[in-house]
XYZ file of C-alpha atoms in Angstrom:
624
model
C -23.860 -32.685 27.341
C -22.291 -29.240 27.173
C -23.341 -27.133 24.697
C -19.859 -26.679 23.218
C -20.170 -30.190 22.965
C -24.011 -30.208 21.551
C -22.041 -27.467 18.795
C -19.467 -29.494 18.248
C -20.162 -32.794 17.654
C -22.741 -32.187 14.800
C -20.037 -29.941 13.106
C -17.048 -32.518 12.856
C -19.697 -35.313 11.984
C -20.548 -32.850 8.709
C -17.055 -31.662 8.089
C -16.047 -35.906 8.240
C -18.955 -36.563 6.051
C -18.356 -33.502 3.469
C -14.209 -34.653 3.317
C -15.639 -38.464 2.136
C -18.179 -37.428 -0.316
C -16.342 -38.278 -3.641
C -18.133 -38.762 -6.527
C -18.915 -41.863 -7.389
C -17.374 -43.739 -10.324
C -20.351 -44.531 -11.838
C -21.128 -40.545 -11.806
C -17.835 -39.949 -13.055
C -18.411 -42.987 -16.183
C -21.653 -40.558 -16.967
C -20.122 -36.950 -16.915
C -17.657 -38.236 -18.698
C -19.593 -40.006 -21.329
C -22.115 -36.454 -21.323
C -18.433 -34.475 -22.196
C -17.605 -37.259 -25.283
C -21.017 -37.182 -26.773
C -21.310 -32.998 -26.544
C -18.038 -32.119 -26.703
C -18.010 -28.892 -29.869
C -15.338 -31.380 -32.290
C -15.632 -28.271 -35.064
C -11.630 -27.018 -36.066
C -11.296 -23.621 -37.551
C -7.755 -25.180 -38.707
C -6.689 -27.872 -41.301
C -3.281 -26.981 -41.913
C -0.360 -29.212 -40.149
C 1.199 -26.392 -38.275
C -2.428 -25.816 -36.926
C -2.857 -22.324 -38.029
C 0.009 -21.164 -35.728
C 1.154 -17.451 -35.756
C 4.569 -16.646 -36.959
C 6.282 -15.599 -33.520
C 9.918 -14.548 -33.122
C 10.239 -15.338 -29.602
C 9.578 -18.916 -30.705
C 11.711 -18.691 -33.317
C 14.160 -17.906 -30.667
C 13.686 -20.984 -28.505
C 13.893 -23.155 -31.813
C 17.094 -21.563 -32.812
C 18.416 -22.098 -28.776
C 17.195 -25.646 -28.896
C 19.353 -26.445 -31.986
C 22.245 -24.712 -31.100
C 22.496 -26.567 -27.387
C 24.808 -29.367 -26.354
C 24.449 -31.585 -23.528
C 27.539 -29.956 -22.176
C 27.076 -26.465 -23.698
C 23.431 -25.769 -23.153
C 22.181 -22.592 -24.768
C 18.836 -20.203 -23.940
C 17.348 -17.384 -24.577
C 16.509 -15.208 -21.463
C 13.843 -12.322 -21.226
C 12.916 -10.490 -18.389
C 9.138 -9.414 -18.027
C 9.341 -6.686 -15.642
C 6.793 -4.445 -17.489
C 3.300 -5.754 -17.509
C 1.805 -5.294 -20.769
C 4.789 -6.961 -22.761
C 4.531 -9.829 -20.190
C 0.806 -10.135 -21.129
C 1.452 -9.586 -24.820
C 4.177 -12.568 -24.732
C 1.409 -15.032 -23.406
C -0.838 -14.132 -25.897
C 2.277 -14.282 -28.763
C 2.872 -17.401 -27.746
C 0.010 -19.194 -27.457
C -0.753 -17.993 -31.031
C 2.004 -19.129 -31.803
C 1.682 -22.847 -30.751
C 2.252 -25.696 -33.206
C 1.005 -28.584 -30.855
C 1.153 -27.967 -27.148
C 0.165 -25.382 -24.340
C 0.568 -26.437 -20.895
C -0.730 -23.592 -17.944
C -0.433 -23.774 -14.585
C -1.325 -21.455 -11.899
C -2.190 -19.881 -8.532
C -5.358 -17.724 -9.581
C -7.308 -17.320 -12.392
C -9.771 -14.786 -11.937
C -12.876 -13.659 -14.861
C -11.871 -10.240 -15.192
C -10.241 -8.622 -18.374
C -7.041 -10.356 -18.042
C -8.701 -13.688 -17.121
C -11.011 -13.482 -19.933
C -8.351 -12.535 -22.627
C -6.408 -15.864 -21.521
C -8.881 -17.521 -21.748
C -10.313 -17.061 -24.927
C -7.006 -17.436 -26.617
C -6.064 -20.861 -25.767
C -9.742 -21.560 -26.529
C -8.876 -20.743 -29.812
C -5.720 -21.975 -29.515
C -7.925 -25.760 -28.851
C -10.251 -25.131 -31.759
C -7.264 -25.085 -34.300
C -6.391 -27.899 -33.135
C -3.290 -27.437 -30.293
C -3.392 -29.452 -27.324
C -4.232 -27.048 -24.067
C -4.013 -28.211 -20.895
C -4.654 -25.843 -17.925
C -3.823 -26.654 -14.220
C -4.988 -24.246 -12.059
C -5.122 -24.496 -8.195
C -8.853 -24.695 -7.020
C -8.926 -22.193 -4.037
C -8.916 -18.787 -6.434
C -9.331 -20.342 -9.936
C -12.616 -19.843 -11.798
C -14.929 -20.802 -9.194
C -17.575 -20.494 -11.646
C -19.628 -24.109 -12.666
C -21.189 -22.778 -15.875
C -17.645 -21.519 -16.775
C -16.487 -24.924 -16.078
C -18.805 -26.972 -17.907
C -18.213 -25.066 -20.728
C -14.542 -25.862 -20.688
C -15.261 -29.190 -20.090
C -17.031 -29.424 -23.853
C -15.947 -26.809 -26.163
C -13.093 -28.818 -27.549
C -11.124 -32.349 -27.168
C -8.361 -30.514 -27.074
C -8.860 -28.680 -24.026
C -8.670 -30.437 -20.490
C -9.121 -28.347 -17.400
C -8.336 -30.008 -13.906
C -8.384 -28.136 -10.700
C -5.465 -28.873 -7.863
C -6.398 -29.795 -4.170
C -10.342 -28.551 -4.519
C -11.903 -28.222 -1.425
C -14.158 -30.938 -0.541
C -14.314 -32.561 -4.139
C -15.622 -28.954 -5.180
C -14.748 -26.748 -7.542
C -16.249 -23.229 -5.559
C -15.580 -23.059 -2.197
C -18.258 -20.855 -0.116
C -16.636 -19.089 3.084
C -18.122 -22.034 5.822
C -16.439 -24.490 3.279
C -13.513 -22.853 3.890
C -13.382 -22.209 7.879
C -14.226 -25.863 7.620
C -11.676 -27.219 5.430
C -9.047 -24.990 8.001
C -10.683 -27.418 10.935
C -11.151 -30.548 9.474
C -8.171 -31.024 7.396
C -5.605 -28.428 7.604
C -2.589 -29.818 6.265
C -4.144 -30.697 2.811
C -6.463 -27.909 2.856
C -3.291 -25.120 3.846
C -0.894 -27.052 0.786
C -1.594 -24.844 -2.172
C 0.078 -24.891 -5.440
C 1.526 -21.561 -6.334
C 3.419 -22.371 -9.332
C 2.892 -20.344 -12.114
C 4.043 -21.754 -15.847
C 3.262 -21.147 -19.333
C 4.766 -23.430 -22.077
C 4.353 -23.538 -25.593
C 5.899 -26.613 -27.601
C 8.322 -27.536 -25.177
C 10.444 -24.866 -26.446
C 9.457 -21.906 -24.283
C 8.221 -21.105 -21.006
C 7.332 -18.314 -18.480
C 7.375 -18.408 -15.399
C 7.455 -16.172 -12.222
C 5.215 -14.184 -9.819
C 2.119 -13.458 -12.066
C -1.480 -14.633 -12.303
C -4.399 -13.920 -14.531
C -6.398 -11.205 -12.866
C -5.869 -7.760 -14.147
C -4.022 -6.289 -11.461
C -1.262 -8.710 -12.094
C -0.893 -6.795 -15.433
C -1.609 -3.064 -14.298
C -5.297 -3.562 -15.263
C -7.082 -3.361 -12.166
C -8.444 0.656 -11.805
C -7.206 0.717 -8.264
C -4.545 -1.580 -6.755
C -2.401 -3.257 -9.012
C 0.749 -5.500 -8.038
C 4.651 -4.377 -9.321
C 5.323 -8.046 -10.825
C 7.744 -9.943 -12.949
C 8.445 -12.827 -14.772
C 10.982 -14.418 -17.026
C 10.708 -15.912 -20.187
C 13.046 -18.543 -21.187
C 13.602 -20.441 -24.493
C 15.807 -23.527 -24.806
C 16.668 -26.925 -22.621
C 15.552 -25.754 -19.881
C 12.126 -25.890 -20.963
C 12.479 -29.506 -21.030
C 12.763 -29.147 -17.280
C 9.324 -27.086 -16.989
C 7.403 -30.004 -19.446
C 8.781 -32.823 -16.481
C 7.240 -30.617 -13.567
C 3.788 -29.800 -15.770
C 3.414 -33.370 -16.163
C 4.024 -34.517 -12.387
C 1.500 -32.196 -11.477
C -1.110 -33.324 -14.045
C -0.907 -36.582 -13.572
C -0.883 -36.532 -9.432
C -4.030 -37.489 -7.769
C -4.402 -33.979 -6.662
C -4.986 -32.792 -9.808
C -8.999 -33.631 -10.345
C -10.204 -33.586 -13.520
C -13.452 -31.476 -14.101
C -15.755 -34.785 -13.973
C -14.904 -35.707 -10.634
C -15.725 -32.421 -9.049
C -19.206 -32.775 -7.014
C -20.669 -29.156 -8.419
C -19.363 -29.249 -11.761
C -20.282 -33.039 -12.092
C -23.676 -32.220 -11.088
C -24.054 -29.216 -13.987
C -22.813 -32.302 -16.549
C -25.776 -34.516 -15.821
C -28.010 -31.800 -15.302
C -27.785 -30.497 -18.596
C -26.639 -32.668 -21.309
C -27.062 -29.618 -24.346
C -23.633 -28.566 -26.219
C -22.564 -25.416 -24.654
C -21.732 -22.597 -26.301
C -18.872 -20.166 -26.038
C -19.881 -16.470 -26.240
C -17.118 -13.610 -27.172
C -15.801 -12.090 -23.975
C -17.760 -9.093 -22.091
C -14.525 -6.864 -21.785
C -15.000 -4.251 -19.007
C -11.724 -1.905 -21.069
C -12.446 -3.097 -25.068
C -10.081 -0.704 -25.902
C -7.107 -1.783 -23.771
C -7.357 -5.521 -24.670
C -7.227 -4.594 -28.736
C -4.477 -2.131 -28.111
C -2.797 -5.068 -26.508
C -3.761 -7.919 -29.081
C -2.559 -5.700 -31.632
C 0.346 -5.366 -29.787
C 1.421 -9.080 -29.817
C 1.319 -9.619 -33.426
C 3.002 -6.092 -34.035
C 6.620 -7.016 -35.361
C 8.425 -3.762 -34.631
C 6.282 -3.453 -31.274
C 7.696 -7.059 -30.446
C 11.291 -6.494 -31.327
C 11.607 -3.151 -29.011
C 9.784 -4.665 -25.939
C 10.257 -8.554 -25.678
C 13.446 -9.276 -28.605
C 15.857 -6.655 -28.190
C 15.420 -6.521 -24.098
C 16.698 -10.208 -24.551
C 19.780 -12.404 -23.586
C 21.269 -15.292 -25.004
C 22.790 -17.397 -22.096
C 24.650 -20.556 -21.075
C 23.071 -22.540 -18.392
C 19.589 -22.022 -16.586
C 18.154 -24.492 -14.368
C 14.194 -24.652 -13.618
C 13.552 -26.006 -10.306
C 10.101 -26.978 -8.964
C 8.724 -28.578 -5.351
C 7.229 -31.710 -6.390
C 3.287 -31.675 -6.178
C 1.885 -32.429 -2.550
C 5.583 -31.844 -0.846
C 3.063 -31.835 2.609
C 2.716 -35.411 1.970
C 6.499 -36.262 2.274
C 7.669 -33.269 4.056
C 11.007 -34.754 4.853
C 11.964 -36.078 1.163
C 14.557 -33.794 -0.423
C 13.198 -33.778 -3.623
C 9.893 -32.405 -2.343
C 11.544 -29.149 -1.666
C 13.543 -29.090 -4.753
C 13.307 -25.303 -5.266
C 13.296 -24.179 -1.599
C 16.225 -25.789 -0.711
C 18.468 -24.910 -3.670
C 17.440 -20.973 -3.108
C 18.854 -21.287 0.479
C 21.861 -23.201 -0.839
C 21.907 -20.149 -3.122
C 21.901 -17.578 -0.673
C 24.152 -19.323 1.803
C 27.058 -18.879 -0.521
C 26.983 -15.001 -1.003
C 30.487 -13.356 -0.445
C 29.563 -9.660 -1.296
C 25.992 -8.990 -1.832
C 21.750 -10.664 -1.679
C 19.656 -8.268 -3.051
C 16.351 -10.013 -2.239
C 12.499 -8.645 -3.285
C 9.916 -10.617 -1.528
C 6.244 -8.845 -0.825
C 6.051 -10.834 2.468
C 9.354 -10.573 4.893
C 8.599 -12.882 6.966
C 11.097 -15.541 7.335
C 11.425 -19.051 7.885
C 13.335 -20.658 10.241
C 15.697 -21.917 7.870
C 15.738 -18.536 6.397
C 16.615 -17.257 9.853
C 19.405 -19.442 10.078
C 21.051 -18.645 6.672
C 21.052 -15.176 7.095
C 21.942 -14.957 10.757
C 25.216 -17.098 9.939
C 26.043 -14.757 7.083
C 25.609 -11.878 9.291
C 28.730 -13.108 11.649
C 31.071 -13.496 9.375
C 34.277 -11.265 9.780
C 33.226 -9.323 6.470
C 29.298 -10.039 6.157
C 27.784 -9.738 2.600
C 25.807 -6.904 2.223
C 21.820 -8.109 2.153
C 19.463 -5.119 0.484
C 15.475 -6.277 1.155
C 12.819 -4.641 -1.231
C 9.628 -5.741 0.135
C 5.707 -4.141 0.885
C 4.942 -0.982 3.402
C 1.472 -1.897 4.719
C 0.447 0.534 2.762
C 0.946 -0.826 -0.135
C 0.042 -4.599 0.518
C -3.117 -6.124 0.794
C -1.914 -8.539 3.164
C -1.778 -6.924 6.181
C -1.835 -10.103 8.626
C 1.199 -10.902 7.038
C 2.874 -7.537 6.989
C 2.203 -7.703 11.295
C 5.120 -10.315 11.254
C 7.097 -8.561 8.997
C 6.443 -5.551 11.411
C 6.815 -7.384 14.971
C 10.272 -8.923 13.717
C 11.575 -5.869 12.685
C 14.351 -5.503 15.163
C 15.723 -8.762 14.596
C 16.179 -8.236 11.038
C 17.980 -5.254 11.492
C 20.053 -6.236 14.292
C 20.685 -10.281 13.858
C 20.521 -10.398 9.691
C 22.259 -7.062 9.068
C 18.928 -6.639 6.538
C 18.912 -3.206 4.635
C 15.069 -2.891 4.436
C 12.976 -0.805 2.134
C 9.553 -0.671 2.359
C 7.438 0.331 -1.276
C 5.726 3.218 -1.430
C 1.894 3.109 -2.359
C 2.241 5.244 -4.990
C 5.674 4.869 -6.162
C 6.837 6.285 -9.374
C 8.554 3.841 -10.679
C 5.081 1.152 -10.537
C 3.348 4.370 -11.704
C 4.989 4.188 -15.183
C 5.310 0.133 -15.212
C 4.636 0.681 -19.218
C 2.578 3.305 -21.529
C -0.363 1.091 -23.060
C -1.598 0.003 -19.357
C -2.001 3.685 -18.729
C -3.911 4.452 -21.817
C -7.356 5.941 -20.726
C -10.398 4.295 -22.818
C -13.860 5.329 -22.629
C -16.160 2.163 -22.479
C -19.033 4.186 -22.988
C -17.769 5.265 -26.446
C -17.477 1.378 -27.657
C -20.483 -0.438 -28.925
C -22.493 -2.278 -25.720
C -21.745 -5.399 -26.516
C -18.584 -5.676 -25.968
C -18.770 -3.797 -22.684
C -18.911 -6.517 -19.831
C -22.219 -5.461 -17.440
C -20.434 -7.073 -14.314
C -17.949 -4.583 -13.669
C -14.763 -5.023 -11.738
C -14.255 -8.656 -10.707
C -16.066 -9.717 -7.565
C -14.350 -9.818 -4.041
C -13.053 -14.132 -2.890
C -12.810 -14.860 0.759
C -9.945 -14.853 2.466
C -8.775 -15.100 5.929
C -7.102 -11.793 7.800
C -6.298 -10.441 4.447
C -5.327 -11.516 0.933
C -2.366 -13.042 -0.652
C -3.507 -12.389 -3.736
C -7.267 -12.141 -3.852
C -9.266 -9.512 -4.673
C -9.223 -7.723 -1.167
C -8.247 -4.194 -1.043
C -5.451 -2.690 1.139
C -5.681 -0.667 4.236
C -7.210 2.667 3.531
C -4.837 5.598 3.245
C -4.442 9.625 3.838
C -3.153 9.572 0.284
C -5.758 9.738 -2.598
C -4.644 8.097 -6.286
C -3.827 4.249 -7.976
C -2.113 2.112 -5.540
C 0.719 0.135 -6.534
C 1.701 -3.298 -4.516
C 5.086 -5.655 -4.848
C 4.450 -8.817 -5.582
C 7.737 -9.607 -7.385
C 9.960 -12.659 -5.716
C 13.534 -12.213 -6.861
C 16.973 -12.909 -5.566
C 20.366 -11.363 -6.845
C 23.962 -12.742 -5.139
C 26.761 -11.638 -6.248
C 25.783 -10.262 -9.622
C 26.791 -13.639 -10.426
C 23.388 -15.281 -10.435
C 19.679 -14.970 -10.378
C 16.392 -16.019 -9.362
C 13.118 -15.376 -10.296
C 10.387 -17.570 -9.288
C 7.281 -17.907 -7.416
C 9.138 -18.482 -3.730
C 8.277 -15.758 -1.075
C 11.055 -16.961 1.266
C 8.761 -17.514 3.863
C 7.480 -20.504 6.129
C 4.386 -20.847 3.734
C 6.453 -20.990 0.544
C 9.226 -23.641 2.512
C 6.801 -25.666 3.935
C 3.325 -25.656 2.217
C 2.933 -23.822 -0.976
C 4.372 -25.971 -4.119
C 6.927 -23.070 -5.977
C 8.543 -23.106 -9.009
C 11.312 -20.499 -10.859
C 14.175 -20.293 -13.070
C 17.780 -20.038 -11.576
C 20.382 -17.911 -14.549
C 23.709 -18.474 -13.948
C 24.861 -15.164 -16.095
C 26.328 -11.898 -14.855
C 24.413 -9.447 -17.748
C 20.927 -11.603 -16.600
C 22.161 -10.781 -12.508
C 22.772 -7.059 -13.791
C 19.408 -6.243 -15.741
C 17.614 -8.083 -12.122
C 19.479 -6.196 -9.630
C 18.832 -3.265 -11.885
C 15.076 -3.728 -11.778
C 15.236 -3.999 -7.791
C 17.329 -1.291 -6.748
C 14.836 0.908 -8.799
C 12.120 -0.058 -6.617
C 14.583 0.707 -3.436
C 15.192 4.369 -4.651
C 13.918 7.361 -2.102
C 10.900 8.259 -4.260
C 10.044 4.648 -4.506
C 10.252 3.141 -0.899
C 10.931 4.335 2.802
C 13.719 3.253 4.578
C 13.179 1.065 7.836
C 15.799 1.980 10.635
C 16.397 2.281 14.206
C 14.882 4.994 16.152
C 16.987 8.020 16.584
C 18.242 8.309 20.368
C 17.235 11.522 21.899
C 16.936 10.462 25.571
C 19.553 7.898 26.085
C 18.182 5.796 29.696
C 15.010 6.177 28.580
C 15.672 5.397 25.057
C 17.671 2.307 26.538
C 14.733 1.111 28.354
C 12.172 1.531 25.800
C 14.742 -0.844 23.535
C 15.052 -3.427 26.313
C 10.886 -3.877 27.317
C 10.573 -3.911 23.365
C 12.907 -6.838 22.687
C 11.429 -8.816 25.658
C 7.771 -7.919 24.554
C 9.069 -9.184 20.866
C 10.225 -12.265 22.270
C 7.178 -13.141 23.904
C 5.062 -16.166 21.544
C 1.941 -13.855 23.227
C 1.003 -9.838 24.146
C 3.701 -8.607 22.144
C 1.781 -5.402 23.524
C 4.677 -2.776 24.176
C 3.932 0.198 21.548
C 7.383 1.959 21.011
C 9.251 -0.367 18.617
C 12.871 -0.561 18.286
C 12.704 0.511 14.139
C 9.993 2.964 12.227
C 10.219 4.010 8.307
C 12.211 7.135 7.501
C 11.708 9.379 4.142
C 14.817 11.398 2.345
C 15.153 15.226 3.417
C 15.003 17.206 0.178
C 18.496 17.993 -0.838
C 20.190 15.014 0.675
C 21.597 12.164 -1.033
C 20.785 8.673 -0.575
C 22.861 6.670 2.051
C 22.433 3.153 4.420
C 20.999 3.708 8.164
C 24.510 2.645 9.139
C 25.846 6.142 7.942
C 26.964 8.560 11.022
C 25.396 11.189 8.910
C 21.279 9.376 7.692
C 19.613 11.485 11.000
C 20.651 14.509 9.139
C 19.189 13.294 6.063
C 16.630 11.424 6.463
C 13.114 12.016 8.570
C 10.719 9.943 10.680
C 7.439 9.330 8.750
C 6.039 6.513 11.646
C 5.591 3.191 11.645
C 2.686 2.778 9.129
C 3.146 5.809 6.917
C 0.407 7.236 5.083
C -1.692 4.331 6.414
C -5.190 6.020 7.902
C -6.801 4.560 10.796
C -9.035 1.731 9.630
C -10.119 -2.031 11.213
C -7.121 -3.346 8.914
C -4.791 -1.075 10.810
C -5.962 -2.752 14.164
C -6.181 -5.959 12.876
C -2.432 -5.348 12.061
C -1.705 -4.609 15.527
C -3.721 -7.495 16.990
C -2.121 -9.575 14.785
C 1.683 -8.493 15.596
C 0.338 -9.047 19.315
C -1.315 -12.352 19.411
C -0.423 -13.872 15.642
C 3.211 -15.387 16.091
C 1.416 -19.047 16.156
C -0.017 -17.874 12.481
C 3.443 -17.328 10.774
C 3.254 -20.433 8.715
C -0.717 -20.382 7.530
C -0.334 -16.722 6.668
C-alpha cells in the first residue's frame, strides 16, 4: 500500500465515523430532562405586558399594522446606516417586547457587542418574553459553558445552532479542513440571514452581526454596514421565514449537540448568569442610555423614518443546497436578478465582494448591449480595506471584464475613508477603562481570532497590512438601487456563494423617497475622498500597450497561471483641483492619477496570497 494510501484511508474512515456520531436519543431524553429539572424558572416580571419598555418605534409598527389593508398595505421604513442607532434600535426593541423575540444570524461573537445582546434578551426571557435565537454554528458562540448556560437560565429562552459541524457546537480548525473533505456541500451551505423581530410587528434586517466591529466597536477594523428596520405586514413575512428555519432539521437544538450535550450530563448544578465583563463600560452605558432616551430616539431612529406602501421580505428557504433546482429555494436570489434585469436608467449596487455569478454575468452583460445601456455604479472593497483578500483576487483577476463586458463604474473604498470615519459621534467617544471600577472591565481583551480559510468573510481576521497608519474602515453593506424607483437591502452579496450556497434574506421597498435616502448613502461612499476609481490603463505606448492588453485578456481567460503581471485596469485617485467625472470622460487622465493596483497595501503574505490566488483560484469562486 502507498503511503498516500496508508494516509488516506485512516482519515476518511474518521471523517465517515465523526459525520455519523449523533447523539443518541436516549442522551438527548437525559440533557433534556437535566435542562427541565435546572432550568432558573425565577421572573423579575408579573405584569401582563411583561414589564415591556415604552418604545416609539413599536408604537410605529402597531399604528402601521392597523392602518394596513390587504390591498393597501402600510409600513414604516428606517434606514440604519449609522451604527450606534442600529445597535440602540435592537436593544429598544427588545425592551420593548410584549411576548416574542425571534434572532437569527450569521455570527455571534463574545465581545462588547455580543455580550450587550446577549444579556438583554436574557432579560428580556426572565420577564417573561419568549426568545428564540437561531444562530448559524460555524462563527456563533463556540463557547460550551456559554451554551449550557443558555440552555438553563430561563424556559423562555431556546438557543439552536444551524448546520453544526459534526453534531458540534465548536468547530476546531482539523474539524473544519475535514468537514471541507468529507462533506462539502452541507458543510459549504451556511445560513447568512440576519433578522431581528419583536412581536411580529417589527423587524431588522440587513448586513450586520453581533461582534463589535459590525457596530464601529472594534479598536481597529470595523465594517461600513447597514440595515433596515421595518414595521408593518411585512413583518408577517419575516415571522413565516423565522419559523421555517427553526423548525428544519438543520436547526439542532442545544441538547443534541455532542459537546454541549456532554457539559449537560456532566454537570447537573443550576448555572448561573454573571453581569457582562465589558472591555469599553463606558461606551455600552452611553449607548443603553441612548435607547431609552426619547429625544435621542426621535432625532436618530423616528424622524430619519418613512411611512411607505408596499415592502416585500424575501428569504431562500433553509437548506436551498438540498433542492438546488426548486424555485422557491432561491426565493431572494432570483427576485434581486429579476430586479436588476429590468433597469432602464440606472443600478447603483454596494456589495463588499464583486465577484459575480454566472447568472449575475449574464444579467449585466445583456444590459450592457442594449442601444442605450443603464448606467451600473459598483461601490465595493479595495484590498485594502477588506479582510477577505482571497475573495478580493477574483474581484481583481476579472477586472477587465467588468469594465469592458458589464459597462461597471467601479469604486473601490478607501481604508480610511472619511465618510466610515464619522459613521456616528457616540462610537467615537474615547473611554478610559482604567478609570471604571475592575469589575466591570472584561480581563479577556479584544475578542479572540476564529479560523478561516484564505481569509475572512466576516471573522475576526485582520486585513492586509498597510503603508498607512490609523482605524481601518471595511464595506460590508449589500444594497441595490434601480431606477430610484426601488430598493434593496439585504444580506445577498451577489455572488456565486450568496446564489448558490449561503441562505439570504432582505427587504425589497418599492418607494422613490426610500430609493433616494439608499442611493444617497452609496454615492457617499463612491465620493473621491472615500474610494479610488478602477479604470483602464492610460495608453502611452500604443503597440506595446496593445500587446500588453491582448497577453492579459488571454492570461485572464485561462481557468490556470493567470500569471501575466500588467493588468488591463489599476485604481486611480482625484488630482487636487479637479472635479469628479466617469473614466469614460476624454478629459479623467488629466484629472485623475495612477495610485497602482493595490494602493496603500504594503507587502505582506496576504498580498501574495492575493496574487496566488488571482493565478491559480478561479476553481474557488463559489467556496470563497
Amino acid at each position: 500500500m502507498s503511503v498516500t494510501c496508508r494516509f488516506l484511508l485512516p482519515l476518511l474512515l474518521a471523517l465517515t465515523l465523526l459525520q455519523g456520531c449523533t447523539v443518541s436519543r436516549a442522551q438527548i431524553r437525559r440533557a433534556d430532562a437535566v435542562v427541565a429539572a435546572t432550568t432558573n424558572r425565577s421572573s423579575s416580571c408579573d405584569q401582563p405586558d411583561h414589564c415591556a419598555t415604552p418604545s416609539p418605534l413599536r408604537a410605529a409598527a402597531l399604528e402601521a399594522v392597523a392602518a394596513s389593508t390587504a390591498a393597501q398595505p402600510v409600513h414604516v421604513v428606517t434606514l440604519l446606516d449609522d451604527s450606534e442607532p442600529a445597535l440602540a434600535a435592537r436593544i429598544n426593541l427588545v425592551r420593548a417586547a410584549q411576548q416574542s423575540v425571534d434572532v437569527q444570524t450569521f455570527i455571534w461573537d463574545q465581545d462588547d457587542a455580543g455580550q450587550l445582546m446577549l444579556d438583554e434578551l436574557v432579560r428580556a426571557a426572565r420577564r417573561g418574553v419568549r426568545v428564540r435565537i437561531l444562530a448559524d454554528q460555524l462563527f456563533s458562540f463556540g463557547n460550551v459553558d456559554l451554551l449550557d448556560r443558555l440552555a438553563r437560565i430561563s424556559p423562555n429562552l431556546e438557543v439552536r445552532l444551524y448546520n453544526p459541524t459534526f453534531h458540534k457546537a465548536r468547530t476546531q480548525p482539523l474539524e473544519f479542513a475535514a468537514g471541507v473533505l468529507c462533506c462539502f456541500m452541507q458543510f459549504n451551505q451556511r445560513m447568512h440571514n440576519k433578522l431581528l423581530l419583536v412581536d411580529g410587528l417589527i423587524g431588522i434586517t440587513g448586513g450586520r452581526n453581533y461582534q463589535d466591529r459590525y457596530f464601529n466597536w472594534d479598536d481597529a477594523f470595523d465594517y461600513v454596514d447597514r440595515d433596515v428596520m421595518v414595521g408593518g405586514p411585512a413583518a408577517r413575512a419575516m415571522a413565516d421565514s423565522f419559523d421555517l428555519f427553526w423548525d428544519h432539521p438543520r436547526a439542532a437544538p442545544l441538547t443534541h449537540l455532542r459537546d454541549v450535550n456532554a457539559r449537560l450530563l456532566g454537570d447537573t448544578t443550576p448555572p448561573d448568569w454573571p453581569a457582562p465583563k465589558y472591555r469599553r463600560p463606558q461606551r455600552v452605558a452611553q449607548l443603553l442610555q441612548a435607547a431609552e432616551d426619547p429625544a435621542w430616539l426621535q432625532a436618530w431612529l423616528v424622524d430619519p423614518s418613512l411611512q411607505v406602501g408596499k415592502v416585500d421580505y424575501f428569504s431562500d428557504l433553509p437548506a436551498k443546497t438540498d433542492e438546488p433546482d426548486k424555485r422557491r429555494a432561491r426565493q431572494y436570489t432570483g427576485h434581486i436578478m429579476r430586479m436588476v434585469s429590468g433597469a432602464k436608467r440606472e443600478v447603483l449596487l454596494q456589495t463588499p465582494y464583486l465577484v459575480m455569478s454566472k447568472r449575475a454575468q449574464h444579467i449585466f452583460r445583456v444590459l450592457h448591449r442594449l442601444s442605450d445601456p443603464p448606467r451600473v455604479i459598483v461601490s465595493t472593497n479595495s484590498l485594502a480595506s477588506t479582510d477577505a483578500f482571497a475573495v478580493y483576487a477574483m474581484s481583481y483577476k476579472h477586472r477587465k471584464r467588468y469594465l469592458t463586458k458589464f459597462g461597471f463604474e467601479i469604486h473601490e473604498f478607501k481604508p480610511h475613508a472619511p465618510s466610515a470615519a464619522v459613521d456616528n459621534e457616540l462610537a467615537n467617544l474615547d473611554t478610559d477603562a482604567a478609570a471604571l471600577p475592575p469589575d466591570l472591565v472584561s480581563p479577556d481583551g479584544p475578542a479572540r481570532a476564529r479560523f478561516h480559510l484564505l481569509g475572512s468573510r466576516g471573522s475576526n481576521n485582520r486585513p492586509a497590512p498597510l503603508h498607512s497608519e490609523g482605524r481601518r474602515y471595511g464595506l460590508h453593506a449589500k444594497s441595490i438601487v434601480v431606477d430610484d424607483a426601488f430598493a434593496m437591502v439585504g444580506s445577498h452579496n451577489f455572488d456565486p456563494r450568496s446564489d448558490h450556497y449561503n441562505t439570504e434574506a432582505g427587504v425589497i421597498v418599492y418607494d422613490h423617497a426610500f430609493a433616494d435616502q439608499l442611493r444617497h448613502s452609496i454615492m457617499r461612499s463612491v465620493q473621491p475622498e472615500n474610494a479610488w476609481v478602477v479604470a483602464p490603463r492610460q495608453s502611452k505606448v500604443p503597440v506595446l500597450t496593445d500587446i500588453n492588453q491582448a497577453i492579459g485578456t488571454v492570461s485572464e481567460s485561462l481557468p490556470l497561471f493567470d500569471l501575466w503581471p500588467f493588468r488591463y485596469a489599476t485604481s486611480y485617485d482625484l488630482k487636487p483641483g479637479c472635479q469628479p467625472m466617469r473614466a469614460t470622460d476624454p478629459d479623467f487622465y488629466a484629472c485623475y492619477q495612477p495610485v497602482g493596483d493595490f494602493p496603500d497595501v504594503a507587502l505582506s503574505p496576504k498580498l501574495i496570497i492575493t496574487r496566488l490566488v488571482t493565478a491559480f483560484g478561479v476553481g474557488a469562486k463559489g467556496v470563497l
